[in-house]
Short mmCIF file of C-alpha atoms and ligand atoms in Angstrom, two decimals:
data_model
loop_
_atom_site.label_atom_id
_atom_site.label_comp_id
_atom_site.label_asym_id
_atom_site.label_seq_id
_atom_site.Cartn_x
_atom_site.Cartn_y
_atom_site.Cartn_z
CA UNK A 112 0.00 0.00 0.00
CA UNK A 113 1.68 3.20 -1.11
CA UNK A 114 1.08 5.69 2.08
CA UNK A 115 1.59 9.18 0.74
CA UNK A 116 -0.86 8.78 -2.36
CA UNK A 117 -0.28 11.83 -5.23
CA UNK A 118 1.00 14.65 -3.18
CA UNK A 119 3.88 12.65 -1.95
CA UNK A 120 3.09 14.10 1.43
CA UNK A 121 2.91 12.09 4.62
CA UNK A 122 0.75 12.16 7.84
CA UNK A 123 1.96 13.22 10.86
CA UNK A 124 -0.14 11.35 13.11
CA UNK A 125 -0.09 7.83 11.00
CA UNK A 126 -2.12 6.06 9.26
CA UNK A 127 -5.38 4.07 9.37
CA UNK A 128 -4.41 0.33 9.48
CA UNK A 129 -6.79 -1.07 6.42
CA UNK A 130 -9.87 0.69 4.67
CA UNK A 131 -11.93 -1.30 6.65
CA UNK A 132 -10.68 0.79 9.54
CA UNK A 133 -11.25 4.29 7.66
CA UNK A 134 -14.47 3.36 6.81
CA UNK A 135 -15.15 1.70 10.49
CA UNK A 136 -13.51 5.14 11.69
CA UNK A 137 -15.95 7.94 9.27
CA UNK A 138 -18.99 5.63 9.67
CA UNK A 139 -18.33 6.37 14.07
CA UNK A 140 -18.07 9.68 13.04
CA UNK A 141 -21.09 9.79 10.87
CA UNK A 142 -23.63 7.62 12.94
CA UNK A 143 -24.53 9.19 16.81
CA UNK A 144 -26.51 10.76 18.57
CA UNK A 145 -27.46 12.69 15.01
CA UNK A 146 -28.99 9.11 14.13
CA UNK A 147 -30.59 7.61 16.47
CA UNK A 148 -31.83 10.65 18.78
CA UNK A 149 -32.08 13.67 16.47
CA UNK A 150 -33.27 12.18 13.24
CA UNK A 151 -36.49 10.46 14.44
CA UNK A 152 -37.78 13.29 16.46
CA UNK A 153 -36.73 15.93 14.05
CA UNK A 154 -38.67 13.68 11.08
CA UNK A 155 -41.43 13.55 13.22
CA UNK A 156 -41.81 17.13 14.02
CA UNK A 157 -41.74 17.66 10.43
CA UNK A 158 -44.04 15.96 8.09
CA UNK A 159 -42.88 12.24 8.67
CA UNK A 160 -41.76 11.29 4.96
CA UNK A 161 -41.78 14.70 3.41
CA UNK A 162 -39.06 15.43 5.73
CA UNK A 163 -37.67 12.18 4.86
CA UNK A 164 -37.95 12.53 0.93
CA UNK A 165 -35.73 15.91 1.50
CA UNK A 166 -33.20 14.83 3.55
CA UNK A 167 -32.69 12.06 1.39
CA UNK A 168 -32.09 14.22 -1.76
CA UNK A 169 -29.94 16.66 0.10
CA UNK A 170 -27.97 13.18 1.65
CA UNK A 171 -26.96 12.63 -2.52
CA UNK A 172 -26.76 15.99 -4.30
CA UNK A 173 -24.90 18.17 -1.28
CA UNK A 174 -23.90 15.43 1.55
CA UNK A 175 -21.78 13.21 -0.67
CA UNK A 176 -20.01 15.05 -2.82
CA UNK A 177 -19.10 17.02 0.04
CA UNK A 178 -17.81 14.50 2.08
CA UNK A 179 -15.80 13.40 -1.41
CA UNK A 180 -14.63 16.55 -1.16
CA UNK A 181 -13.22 16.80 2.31
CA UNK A 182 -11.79 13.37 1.75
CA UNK A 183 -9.81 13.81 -1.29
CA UNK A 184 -8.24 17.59 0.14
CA UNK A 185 -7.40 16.51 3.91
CA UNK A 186 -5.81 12.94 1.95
CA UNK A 187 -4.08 15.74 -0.67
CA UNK A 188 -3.04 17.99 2.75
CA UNK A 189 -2.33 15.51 4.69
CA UNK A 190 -2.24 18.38 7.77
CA UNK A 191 -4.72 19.32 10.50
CA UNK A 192 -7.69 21.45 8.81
CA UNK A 193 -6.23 24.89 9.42
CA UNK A 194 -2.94 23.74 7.78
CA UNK A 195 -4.34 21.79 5.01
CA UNK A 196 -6.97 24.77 3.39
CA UNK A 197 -3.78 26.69 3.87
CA UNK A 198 -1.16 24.51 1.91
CA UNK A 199 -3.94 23.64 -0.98
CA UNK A 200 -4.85 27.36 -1.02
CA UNK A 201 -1.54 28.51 -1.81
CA UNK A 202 -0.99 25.50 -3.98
CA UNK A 203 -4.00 25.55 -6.28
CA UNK A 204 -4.56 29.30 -6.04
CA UNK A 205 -1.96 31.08 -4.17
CA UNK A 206 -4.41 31.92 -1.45
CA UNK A 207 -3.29 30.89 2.00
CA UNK A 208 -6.36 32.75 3.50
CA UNK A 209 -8.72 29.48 2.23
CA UNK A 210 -7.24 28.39 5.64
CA UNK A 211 -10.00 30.28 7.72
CA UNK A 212 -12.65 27.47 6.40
CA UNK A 213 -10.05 25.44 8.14
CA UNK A 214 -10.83 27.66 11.17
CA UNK A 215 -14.06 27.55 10.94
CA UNK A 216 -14.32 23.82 11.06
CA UNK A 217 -12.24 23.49 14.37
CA UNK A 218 -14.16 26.05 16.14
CA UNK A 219 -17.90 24.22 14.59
CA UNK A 220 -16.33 21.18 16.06
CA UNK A 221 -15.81 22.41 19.53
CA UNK A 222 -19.18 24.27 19.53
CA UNK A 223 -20.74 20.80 18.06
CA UNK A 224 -19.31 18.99 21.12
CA UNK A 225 -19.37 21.16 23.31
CA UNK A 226 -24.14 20.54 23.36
CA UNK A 227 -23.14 17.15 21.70
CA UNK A 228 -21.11 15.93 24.91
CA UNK A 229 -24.17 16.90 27.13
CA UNK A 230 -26.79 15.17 25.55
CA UNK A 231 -24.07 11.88 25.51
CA UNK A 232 -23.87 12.57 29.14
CA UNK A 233 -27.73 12.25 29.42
CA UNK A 234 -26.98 8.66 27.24
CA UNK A 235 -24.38 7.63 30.06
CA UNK A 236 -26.28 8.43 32.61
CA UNK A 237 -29.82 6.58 31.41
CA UNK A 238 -27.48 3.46 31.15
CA UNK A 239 -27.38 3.78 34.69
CA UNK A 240 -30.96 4.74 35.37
CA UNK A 241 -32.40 1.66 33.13
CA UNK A 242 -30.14 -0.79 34.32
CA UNK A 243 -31.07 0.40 37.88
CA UNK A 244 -34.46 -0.28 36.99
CA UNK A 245 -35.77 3.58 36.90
CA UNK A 246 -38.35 3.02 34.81
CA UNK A 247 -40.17 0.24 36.61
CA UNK A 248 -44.12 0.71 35.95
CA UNK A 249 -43.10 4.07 34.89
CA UNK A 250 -45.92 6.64 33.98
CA UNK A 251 -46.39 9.51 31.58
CA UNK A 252 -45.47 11.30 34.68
CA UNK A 253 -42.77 9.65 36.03
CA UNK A 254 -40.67 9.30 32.94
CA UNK A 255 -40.85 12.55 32.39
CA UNK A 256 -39.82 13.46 36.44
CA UNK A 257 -36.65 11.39 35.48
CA UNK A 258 -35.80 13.39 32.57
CA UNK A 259 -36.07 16.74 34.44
CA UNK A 260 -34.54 15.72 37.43
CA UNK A 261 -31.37 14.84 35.38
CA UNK A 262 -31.11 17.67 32.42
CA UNK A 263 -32.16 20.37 35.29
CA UNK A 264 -30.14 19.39 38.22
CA UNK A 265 -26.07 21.13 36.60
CA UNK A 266 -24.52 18.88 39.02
CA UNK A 267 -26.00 15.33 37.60
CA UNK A 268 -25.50 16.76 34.12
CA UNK A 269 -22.37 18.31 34.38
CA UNK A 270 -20.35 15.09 36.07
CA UNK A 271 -21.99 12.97 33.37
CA UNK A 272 -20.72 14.79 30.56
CA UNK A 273 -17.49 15.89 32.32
CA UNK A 274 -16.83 11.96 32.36
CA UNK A 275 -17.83 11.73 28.51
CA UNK A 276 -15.25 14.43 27.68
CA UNK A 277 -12.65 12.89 29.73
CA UNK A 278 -13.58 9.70 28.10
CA UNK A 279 -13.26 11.00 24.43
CA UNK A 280 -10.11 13.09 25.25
CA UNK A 281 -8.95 9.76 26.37
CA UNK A 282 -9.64 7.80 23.25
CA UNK A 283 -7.83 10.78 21.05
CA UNK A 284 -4.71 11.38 23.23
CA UNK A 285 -4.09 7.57 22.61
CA UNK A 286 -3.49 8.36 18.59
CA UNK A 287 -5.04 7.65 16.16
CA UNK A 288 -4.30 3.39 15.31
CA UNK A 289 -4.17 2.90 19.08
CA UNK A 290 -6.97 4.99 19.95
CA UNK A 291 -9.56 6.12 17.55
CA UNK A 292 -9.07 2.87 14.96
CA UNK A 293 -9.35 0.50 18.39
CA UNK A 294 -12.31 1.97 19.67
CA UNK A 295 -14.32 2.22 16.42
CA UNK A 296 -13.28 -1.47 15.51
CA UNK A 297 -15.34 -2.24 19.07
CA UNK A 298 -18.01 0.16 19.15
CA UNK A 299 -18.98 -0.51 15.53
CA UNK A 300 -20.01 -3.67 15.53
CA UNK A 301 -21.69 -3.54 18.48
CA UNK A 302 -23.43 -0.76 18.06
CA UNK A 303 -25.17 -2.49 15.02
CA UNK A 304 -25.73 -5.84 17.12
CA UNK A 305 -27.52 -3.87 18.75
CA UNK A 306 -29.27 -1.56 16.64
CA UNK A 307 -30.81 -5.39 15.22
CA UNK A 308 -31.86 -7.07 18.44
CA UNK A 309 -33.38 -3.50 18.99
CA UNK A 310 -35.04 -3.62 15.51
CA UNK A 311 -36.09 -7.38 15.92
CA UNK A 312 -37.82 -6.10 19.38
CA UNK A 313 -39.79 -3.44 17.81
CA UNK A 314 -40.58 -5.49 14.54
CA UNK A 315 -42.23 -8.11 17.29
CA UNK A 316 -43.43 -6.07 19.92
CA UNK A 317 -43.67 -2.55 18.38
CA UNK A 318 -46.76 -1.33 16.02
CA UNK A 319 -44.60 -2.05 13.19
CA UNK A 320 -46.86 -0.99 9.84
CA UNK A 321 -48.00 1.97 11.73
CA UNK A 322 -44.20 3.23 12.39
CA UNK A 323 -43.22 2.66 8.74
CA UNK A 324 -46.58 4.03 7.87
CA UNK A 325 -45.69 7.19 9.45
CA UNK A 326 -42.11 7.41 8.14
CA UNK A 327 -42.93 6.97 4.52
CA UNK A 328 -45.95 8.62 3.90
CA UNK A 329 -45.19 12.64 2.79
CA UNK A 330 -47.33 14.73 4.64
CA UNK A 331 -46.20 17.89 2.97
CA UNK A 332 -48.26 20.32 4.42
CA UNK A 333 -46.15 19.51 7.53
CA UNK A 334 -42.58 20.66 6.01
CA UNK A 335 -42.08 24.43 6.60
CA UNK A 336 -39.43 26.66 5.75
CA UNK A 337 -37.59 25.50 8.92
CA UNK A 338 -38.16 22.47 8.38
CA UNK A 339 -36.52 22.46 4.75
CA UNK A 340 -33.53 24.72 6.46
CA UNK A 341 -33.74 21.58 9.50
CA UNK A 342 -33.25 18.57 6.04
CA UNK A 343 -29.84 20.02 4.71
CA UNK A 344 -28.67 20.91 8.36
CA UNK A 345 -28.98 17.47 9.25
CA UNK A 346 -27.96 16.49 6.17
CA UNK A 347 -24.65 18.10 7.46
CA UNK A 348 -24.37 16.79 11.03
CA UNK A 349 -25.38 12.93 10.35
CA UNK A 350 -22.58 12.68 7.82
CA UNK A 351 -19.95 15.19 10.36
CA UNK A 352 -19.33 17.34 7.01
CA UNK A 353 -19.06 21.16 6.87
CA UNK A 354 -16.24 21.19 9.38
CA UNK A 355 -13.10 19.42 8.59
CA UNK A 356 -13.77 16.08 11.21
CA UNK A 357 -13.61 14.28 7.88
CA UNK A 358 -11.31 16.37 6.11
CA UNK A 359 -8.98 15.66 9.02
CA UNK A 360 -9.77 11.54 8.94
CA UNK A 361 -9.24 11.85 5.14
CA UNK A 362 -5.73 12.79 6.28
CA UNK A 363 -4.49 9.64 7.46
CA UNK A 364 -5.97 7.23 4.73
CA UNK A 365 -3.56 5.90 2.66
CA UNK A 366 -2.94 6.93 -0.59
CA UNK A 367 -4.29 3.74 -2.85
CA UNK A 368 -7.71 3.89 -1.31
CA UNK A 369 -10.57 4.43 -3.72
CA UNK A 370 -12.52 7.80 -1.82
CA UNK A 371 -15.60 6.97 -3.48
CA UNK A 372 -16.26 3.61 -2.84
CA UNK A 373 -15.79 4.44 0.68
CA UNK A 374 -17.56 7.84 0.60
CA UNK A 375 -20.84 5.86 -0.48
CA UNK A 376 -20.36 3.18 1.87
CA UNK A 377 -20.41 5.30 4.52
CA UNK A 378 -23.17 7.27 3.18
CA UNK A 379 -25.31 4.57 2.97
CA UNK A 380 -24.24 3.06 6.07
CA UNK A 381 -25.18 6.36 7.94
CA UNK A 382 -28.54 6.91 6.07
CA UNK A 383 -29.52 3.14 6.94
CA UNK A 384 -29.11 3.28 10.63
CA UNK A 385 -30.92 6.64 10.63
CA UNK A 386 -33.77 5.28 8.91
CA UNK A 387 -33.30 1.34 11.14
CA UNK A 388 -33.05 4.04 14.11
CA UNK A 389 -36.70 5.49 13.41
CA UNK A 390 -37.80 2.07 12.23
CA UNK A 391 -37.19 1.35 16.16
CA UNK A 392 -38.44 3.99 17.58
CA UNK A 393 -41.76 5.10 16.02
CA UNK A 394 -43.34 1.14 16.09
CA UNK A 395 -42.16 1.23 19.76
CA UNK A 396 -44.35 5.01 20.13
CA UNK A 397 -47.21 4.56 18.50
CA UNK A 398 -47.66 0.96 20.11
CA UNK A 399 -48.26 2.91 23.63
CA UNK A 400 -49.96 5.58 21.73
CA UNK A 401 -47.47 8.09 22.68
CA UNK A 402 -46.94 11.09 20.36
CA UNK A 403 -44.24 11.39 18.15
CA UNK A 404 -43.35 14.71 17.49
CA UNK A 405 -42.08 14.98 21.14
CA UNK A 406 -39.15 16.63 20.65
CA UNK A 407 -35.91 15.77 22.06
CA UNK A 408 -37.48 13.96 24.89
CA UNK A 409 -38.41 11.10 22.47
CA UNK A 410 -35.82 9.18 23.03
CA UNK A 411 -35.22 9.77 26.62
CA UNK A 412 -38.81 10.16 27.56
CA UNK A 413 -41.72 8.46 25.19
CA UNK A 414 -38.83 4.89 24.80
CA UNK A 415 -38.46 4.12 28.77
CA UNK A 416 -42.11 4.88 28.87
CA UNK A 417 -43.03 2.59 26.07
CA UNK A 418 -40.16 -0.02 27.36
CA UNK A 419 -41.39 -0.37 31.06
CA UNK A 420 -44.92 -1.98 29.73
CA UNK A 421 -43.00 -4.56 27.41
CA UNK A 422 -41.77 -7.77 28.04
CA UNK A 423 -37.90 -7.47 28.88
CA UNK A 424 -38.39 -3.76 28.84
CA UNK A 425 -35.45 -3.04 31.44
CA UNK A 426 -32.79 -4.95 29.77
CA UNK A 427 -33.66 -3.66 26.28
CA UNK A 428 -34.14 0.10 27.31
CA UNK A 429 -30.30 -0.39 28.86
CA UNK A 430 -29.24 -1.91 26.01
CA UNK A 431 -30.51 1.25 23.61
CA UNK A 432 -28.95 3.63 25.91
CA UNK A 433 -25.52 1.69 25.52
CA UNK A 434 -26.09 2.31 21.75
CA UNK A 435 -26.90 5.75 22.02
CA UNK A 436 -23.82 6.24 23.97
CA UNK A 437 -21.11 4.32 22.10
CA UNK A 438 -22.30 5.84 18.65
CA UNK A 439 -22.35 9.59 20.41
CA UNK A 440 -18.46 8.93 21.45
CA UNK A 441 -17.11 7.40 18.44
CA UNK A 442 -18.82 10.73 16.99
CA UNK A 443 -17.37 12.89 19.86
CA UNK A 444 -13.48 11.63 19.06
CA UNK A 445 -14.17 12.74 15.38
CA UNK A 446 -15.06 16.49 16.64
CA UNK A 447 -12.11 16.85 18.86
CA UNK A 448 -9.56 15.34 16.35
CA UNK A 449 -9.29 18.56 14.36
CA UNK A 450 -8.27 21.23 16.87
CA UNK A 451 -6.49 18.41 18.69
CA UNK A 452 -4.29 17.77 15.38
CA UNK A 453 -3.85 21.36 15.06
CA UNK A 454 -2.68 22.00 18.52
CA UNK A 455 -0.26 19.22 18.29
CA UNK A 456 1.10 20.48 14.69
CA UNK A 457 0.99 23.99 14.87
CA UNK A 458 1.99 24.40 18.68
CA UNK A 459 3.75 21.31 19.00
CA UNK A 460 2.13 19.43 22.11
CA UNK A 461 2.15 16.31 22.77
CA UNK A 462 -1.21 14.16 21.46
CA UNK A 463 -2.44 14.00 25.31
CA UNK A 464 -1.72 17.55 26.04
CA UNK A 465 -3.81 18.74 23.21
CA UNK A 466 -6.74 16.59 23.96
CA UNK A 467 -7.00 17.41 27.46
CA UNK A 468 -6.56 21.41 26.52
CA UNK A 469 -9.25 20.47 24.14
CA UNK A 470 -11.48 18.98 26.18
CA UNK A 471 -11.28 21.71 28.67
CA UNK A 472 -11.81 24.50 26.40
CA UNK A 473 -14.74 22.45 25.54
CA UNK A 474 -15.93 21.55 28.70
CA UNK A 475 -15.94 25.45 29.88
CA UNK A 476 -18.20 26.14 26.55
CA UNK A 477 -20.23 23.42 27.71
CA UNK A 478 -21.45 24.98 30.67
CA UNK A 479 -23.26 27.33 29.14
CA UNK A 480 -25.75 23.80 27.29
CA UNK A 481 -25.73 22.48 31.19
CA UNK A 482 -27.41 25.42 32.50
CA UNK A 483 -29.92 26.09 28.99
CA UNK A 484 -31.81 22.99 30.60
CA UNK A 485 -31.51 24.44 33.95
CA UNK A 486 -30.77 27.11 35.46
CA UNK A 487 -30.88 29.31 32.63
CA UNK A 488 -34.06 27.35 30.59
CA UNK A 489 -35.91 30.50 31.22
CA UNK A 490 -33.48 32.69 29.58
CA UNK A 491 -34.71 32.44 25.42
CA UNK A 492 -33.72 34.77 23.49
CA UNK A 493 -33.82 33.85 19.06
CA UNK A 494 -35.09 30.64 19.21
CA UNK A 495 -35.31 29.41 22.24
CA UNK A 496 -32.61 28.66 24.87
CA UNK A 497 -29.11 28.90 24.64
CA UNK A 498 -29.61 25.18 23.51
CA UNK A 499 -31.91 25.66 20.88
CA UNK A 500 -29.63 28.58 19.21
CA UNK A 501 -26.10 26.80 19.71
CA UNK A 502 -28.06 23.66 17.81
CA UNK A 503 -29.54 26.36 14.89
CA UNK A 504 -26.63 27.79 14.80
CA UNK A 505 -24.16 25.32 14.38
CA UNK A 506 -26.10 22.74 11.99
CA UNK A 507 -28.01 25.02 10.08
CA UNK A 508 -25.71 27.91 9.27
CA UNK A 509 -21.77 26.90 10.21
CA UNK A 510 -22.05 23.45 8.35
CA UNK A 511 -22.97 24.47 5.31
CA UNK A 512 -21.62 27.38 5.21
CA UNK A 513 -18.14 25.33 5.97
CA UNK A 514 -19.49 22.49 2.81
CA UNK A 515 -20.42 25.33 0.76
CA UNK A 516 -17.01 26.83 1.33
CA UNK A 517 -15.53 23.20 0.68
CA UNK A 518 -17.44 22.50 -2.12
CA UNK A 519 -16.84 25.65 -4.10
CA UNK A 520 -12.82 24.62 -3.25
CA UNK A 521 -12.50 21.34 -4.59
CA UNK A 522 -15.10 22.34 -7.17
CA UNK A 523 -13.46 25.57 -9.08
CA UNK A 524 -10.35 26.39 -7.13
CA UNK A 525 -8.75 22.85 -7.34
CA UNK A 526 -7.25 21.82 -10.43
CA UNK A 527 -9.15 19.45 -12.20
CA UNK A 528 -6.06 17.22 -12.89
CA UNK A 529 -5.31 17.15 -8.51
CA UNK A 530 -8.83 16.62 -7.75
CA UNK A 531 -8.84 13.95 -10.76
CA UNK A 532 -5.71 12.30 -9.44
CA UNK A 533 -6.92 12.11 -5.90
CA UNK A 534 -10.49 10.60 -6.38
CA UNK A 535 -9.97 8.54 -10.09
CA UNK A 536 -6.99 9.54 -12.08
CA UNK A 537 -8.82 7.62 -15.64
CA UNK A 538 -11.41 11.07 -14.85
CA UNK A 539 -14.31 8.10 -15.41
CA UNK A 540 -18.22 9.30 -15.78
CA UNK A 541 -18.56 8.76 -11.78
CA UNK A 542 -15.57 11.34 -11.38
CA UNK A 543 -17.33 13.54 -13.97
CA UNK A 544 -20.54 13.46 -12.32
CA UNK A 545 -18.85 14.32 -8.80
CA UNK A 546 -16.90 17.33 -10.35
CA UNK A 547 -20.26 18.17 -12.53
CA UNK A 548 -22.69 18.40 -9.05
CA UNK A 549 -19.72 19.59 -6.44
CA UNK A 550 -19.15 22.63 -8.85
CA UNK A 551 -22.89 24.03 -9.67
CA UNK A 552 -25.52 21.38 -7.95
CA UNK A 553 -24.34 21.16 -4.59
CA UNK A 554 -23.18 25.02 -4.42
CA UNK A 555 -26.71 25.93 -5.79
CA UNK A 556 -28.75 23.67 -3.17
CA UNK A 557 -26.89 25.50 0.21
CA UNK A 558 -27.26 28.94 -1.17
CA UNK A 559 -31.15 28.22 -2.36
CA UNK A 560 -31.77 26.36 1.62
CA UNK A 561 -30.45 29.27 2.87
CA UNK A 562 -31.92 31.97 1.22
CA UNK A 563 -35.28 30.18 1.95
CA UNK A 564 -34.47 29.97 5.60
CA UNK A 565 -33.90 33.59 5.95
CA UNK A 566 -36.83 34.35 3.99
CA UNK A 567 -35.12 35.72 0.83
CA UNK A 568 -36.61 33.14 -1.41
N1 PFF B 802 -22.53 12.84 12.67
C1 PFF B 802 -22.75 12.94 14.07
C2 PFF B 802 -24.14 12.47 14.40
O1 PFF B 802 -24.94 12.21 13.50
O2 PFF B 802 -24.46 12.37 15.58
C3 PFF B 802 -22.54 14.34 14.59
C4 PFF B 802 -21.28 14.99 14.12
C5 PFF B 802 -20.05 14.35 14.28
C6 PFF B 802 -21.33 16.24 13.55
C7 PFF B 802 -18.90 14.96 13.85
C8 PFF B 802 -20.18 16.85 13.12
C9 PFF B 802 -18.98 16.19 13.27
F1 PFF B 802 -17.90 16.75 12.86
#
């Protein structure tokens, strides 16, 4: 296996052992908390399969080709983000200022993780409560008591995700064969063990045709403007692109890899557990006839609700909450990778230095998600709580502005020949269609979402 690839440069921080363990390493990235907690409630709250149909298109024409994209330029730069728009920039166009996309990414990832690591710490911590038998002949009432007395008590919260972040820091500091590649080549497989036994319980006990019923059909009316702006932003976030976690992944893959095949097979690997993921939870819902447009307390509320009347419910509800949390932390290690990989190349710390800095930095921003669902819950302002804007924020405007940034990069500022030469040097009809849709389709979809979302179209 040649290493270096094309640009005859080499990665500072090694390589992935195998493909496999690339593809084991984006799909951890890709599949989380985005897939099994965000995507079912966020379908549900808008228009069930209409929501779905979008998502779906804006998964192909703007998800893909990005994540092509950030493949093929962190495998050209080999560098952290920063240092990688910075080399190409000056390489392809003499502009070393393309590096501020790279900036952009490391800061999305730290504001990502810095909400993503408390809602993980809500994960961690139901492990505990369903295995401890919490939800025991649970009601409407109590399930809900539960929930509140964890996400508004700072203290519960804020050692839960405190251990999350030391967890993830831990997992990074320890490189990235011996760390990140060992934990995905775990958490991977087990995470889809057990998305199936979770899938085979709701096929049996769950109201199975009704759930599918209510995925599928388009219920148009239902998709607003938000909604269409909520489709590409989590069109972003379920496949980490728009901020350089896979740019900075793409890095360390060696250079005889083939980045489409494994750009699909991650793609479809993501979108199937997303759509698996509601396939488990909306049969499980409507089989207690609990509502499913409950918001972010879907999963954490309306599941140990519906899992305390079933047969086994204890064991199974503990066993979706060790999902949840193993695909939230192999997502977590891909956020703090980039600013980690920059500390350690541009300041020269050591690997476990930069994580823990990292993680602090993080945890301090974090504070400020703790106290949105307590404390501070009161205090809206935009949309909502703190919460609710750092989510908007972040997923709807940062990640594509980051992809549309990336896109428009590999698209017209790359040469054709090093873009060619990274992803299919023969320049077959697949690489032609990539180039075609990264250069005008996918460019044209962000800047049409958001001009719709802020009203202009
Ligand atoms: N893709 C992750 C999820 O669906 O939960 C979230 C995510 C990971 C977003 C990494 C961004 C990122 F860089």
């Amino acid at each position: 296996m040649t290493d270096t690839g094309t640009s005859g440069r080499t990665s500072l921080h090694g390589f992935w052992s195998s493909r496999l363990a690339f593809i084991l390493a984006v799909t951890g990235s890709a599949v989380g908390l985005g897939n099994i907690w965000r995507f079912p409630y966020i379908a549900g709250e808008n228009g069930g399969g209409a929501f779905v149909i979008v998502y779906l298109l804006a998964i192909v024409i703007v998800g893909l080709p990005i994540m092509m994209s950030e493949v093929l330029i962190g495998r050209r730069g080999r560098r952290n983000p920063v240092s990688t728009m910075r080399l190409l920039g000056e390489e392809e166009s003499g502009a070393a200022n393309w590096k501020y996309v790279g900036v952009l990414g490391v800061g999305a990832g730290i504001v990502i993780l810095s909400f993503y690591s408390v809602i993980a710490g809500w994960a961690v911590a139901y492990v505990i409560e369903s295995a401890g038998n919490a939800f025991e002949d649970a009601t409407a009432a109590s399930v809900e008591q539960v929930f509140n007395a964890l996400a508004s008590n700072p203290v519960r919260t804020g050692l839960w995700h405190t251990l999350f972040l030391v967890a993830t820091a831990f997992v990074i500091a320890r490189g990235v064969e011996r760390g990140i590649e060992r934990a995905v080549r775990v958490m991977m497989p087990a995470l889809i063990v057990l998305l199936l036994v979770l899938l085979g319980y709701s096929v049996v006990e769950g109201a199975f045709a009704q759930g599918v019923q209510f995925m599928f059909e388009p219920r148009f009316e239902e998709l607003t403007r938000d909604g269409l702006m909520e489709a590409l932003g989590h069109a972003f976030f379920t496949l980490s692109v728009g901020m350089g976690a896979v740019m900075a992944y793409g890095a360390y893959l060696p250079g005889d890899a083939s980045i489409m095949k494994m750009s699909v097979a991650v793609v479809v690997a993501d979108t199937a557990i997303a759509l698996i993921a509601a396939l488990v939870v909306f049969p499980i819902v409507f089989a207690n006839g609990l509502s499913p447009d409950a918001g972010p307390g879907l999963v954490f509320q309306s599941l140990p609700l519906a899992f305390s009347q079933m047969p086994g419910g204890a064991v199974i509800s503990t066993l979706l909450f060790v999902l949840l949390t193993f695909a939230a932390w192999t997502s977590a290690i891909s956020m703090m990778e980039p600013a980690t990989a920059w500390c350690i190349e541009r300041l020269g710390w050591s690997r476990a230095r930069a994580a823990s800095i990292v993680a602090g930095i993080t945890w301090a921003l974090s504070l400020l998600t703790v106290l949105s669902f307590s404390t501070l819950s009161d205090a809206t302002f935009l949309r909502g709580t703190f919460f609710d804007n750092i989510d908007f924020l972040s997923n709807s405007i940062l990640l594509p502005l980051g992809g549309l940034a990336i896109t428009i990069f590999a698209g017209w500022i790359m040469a054709r020949r090093s873009t060619a030469s990274e992803l299919d040097p023969e320049a077959g009809t697949a690489y032609r269609i990539w180039r075609f849709t990264a250069r005008y389709v996918t460019p044209l979809a962000i800047i049409a979402v958001l001009l719709r979302g802020v009203g202009v179209i």
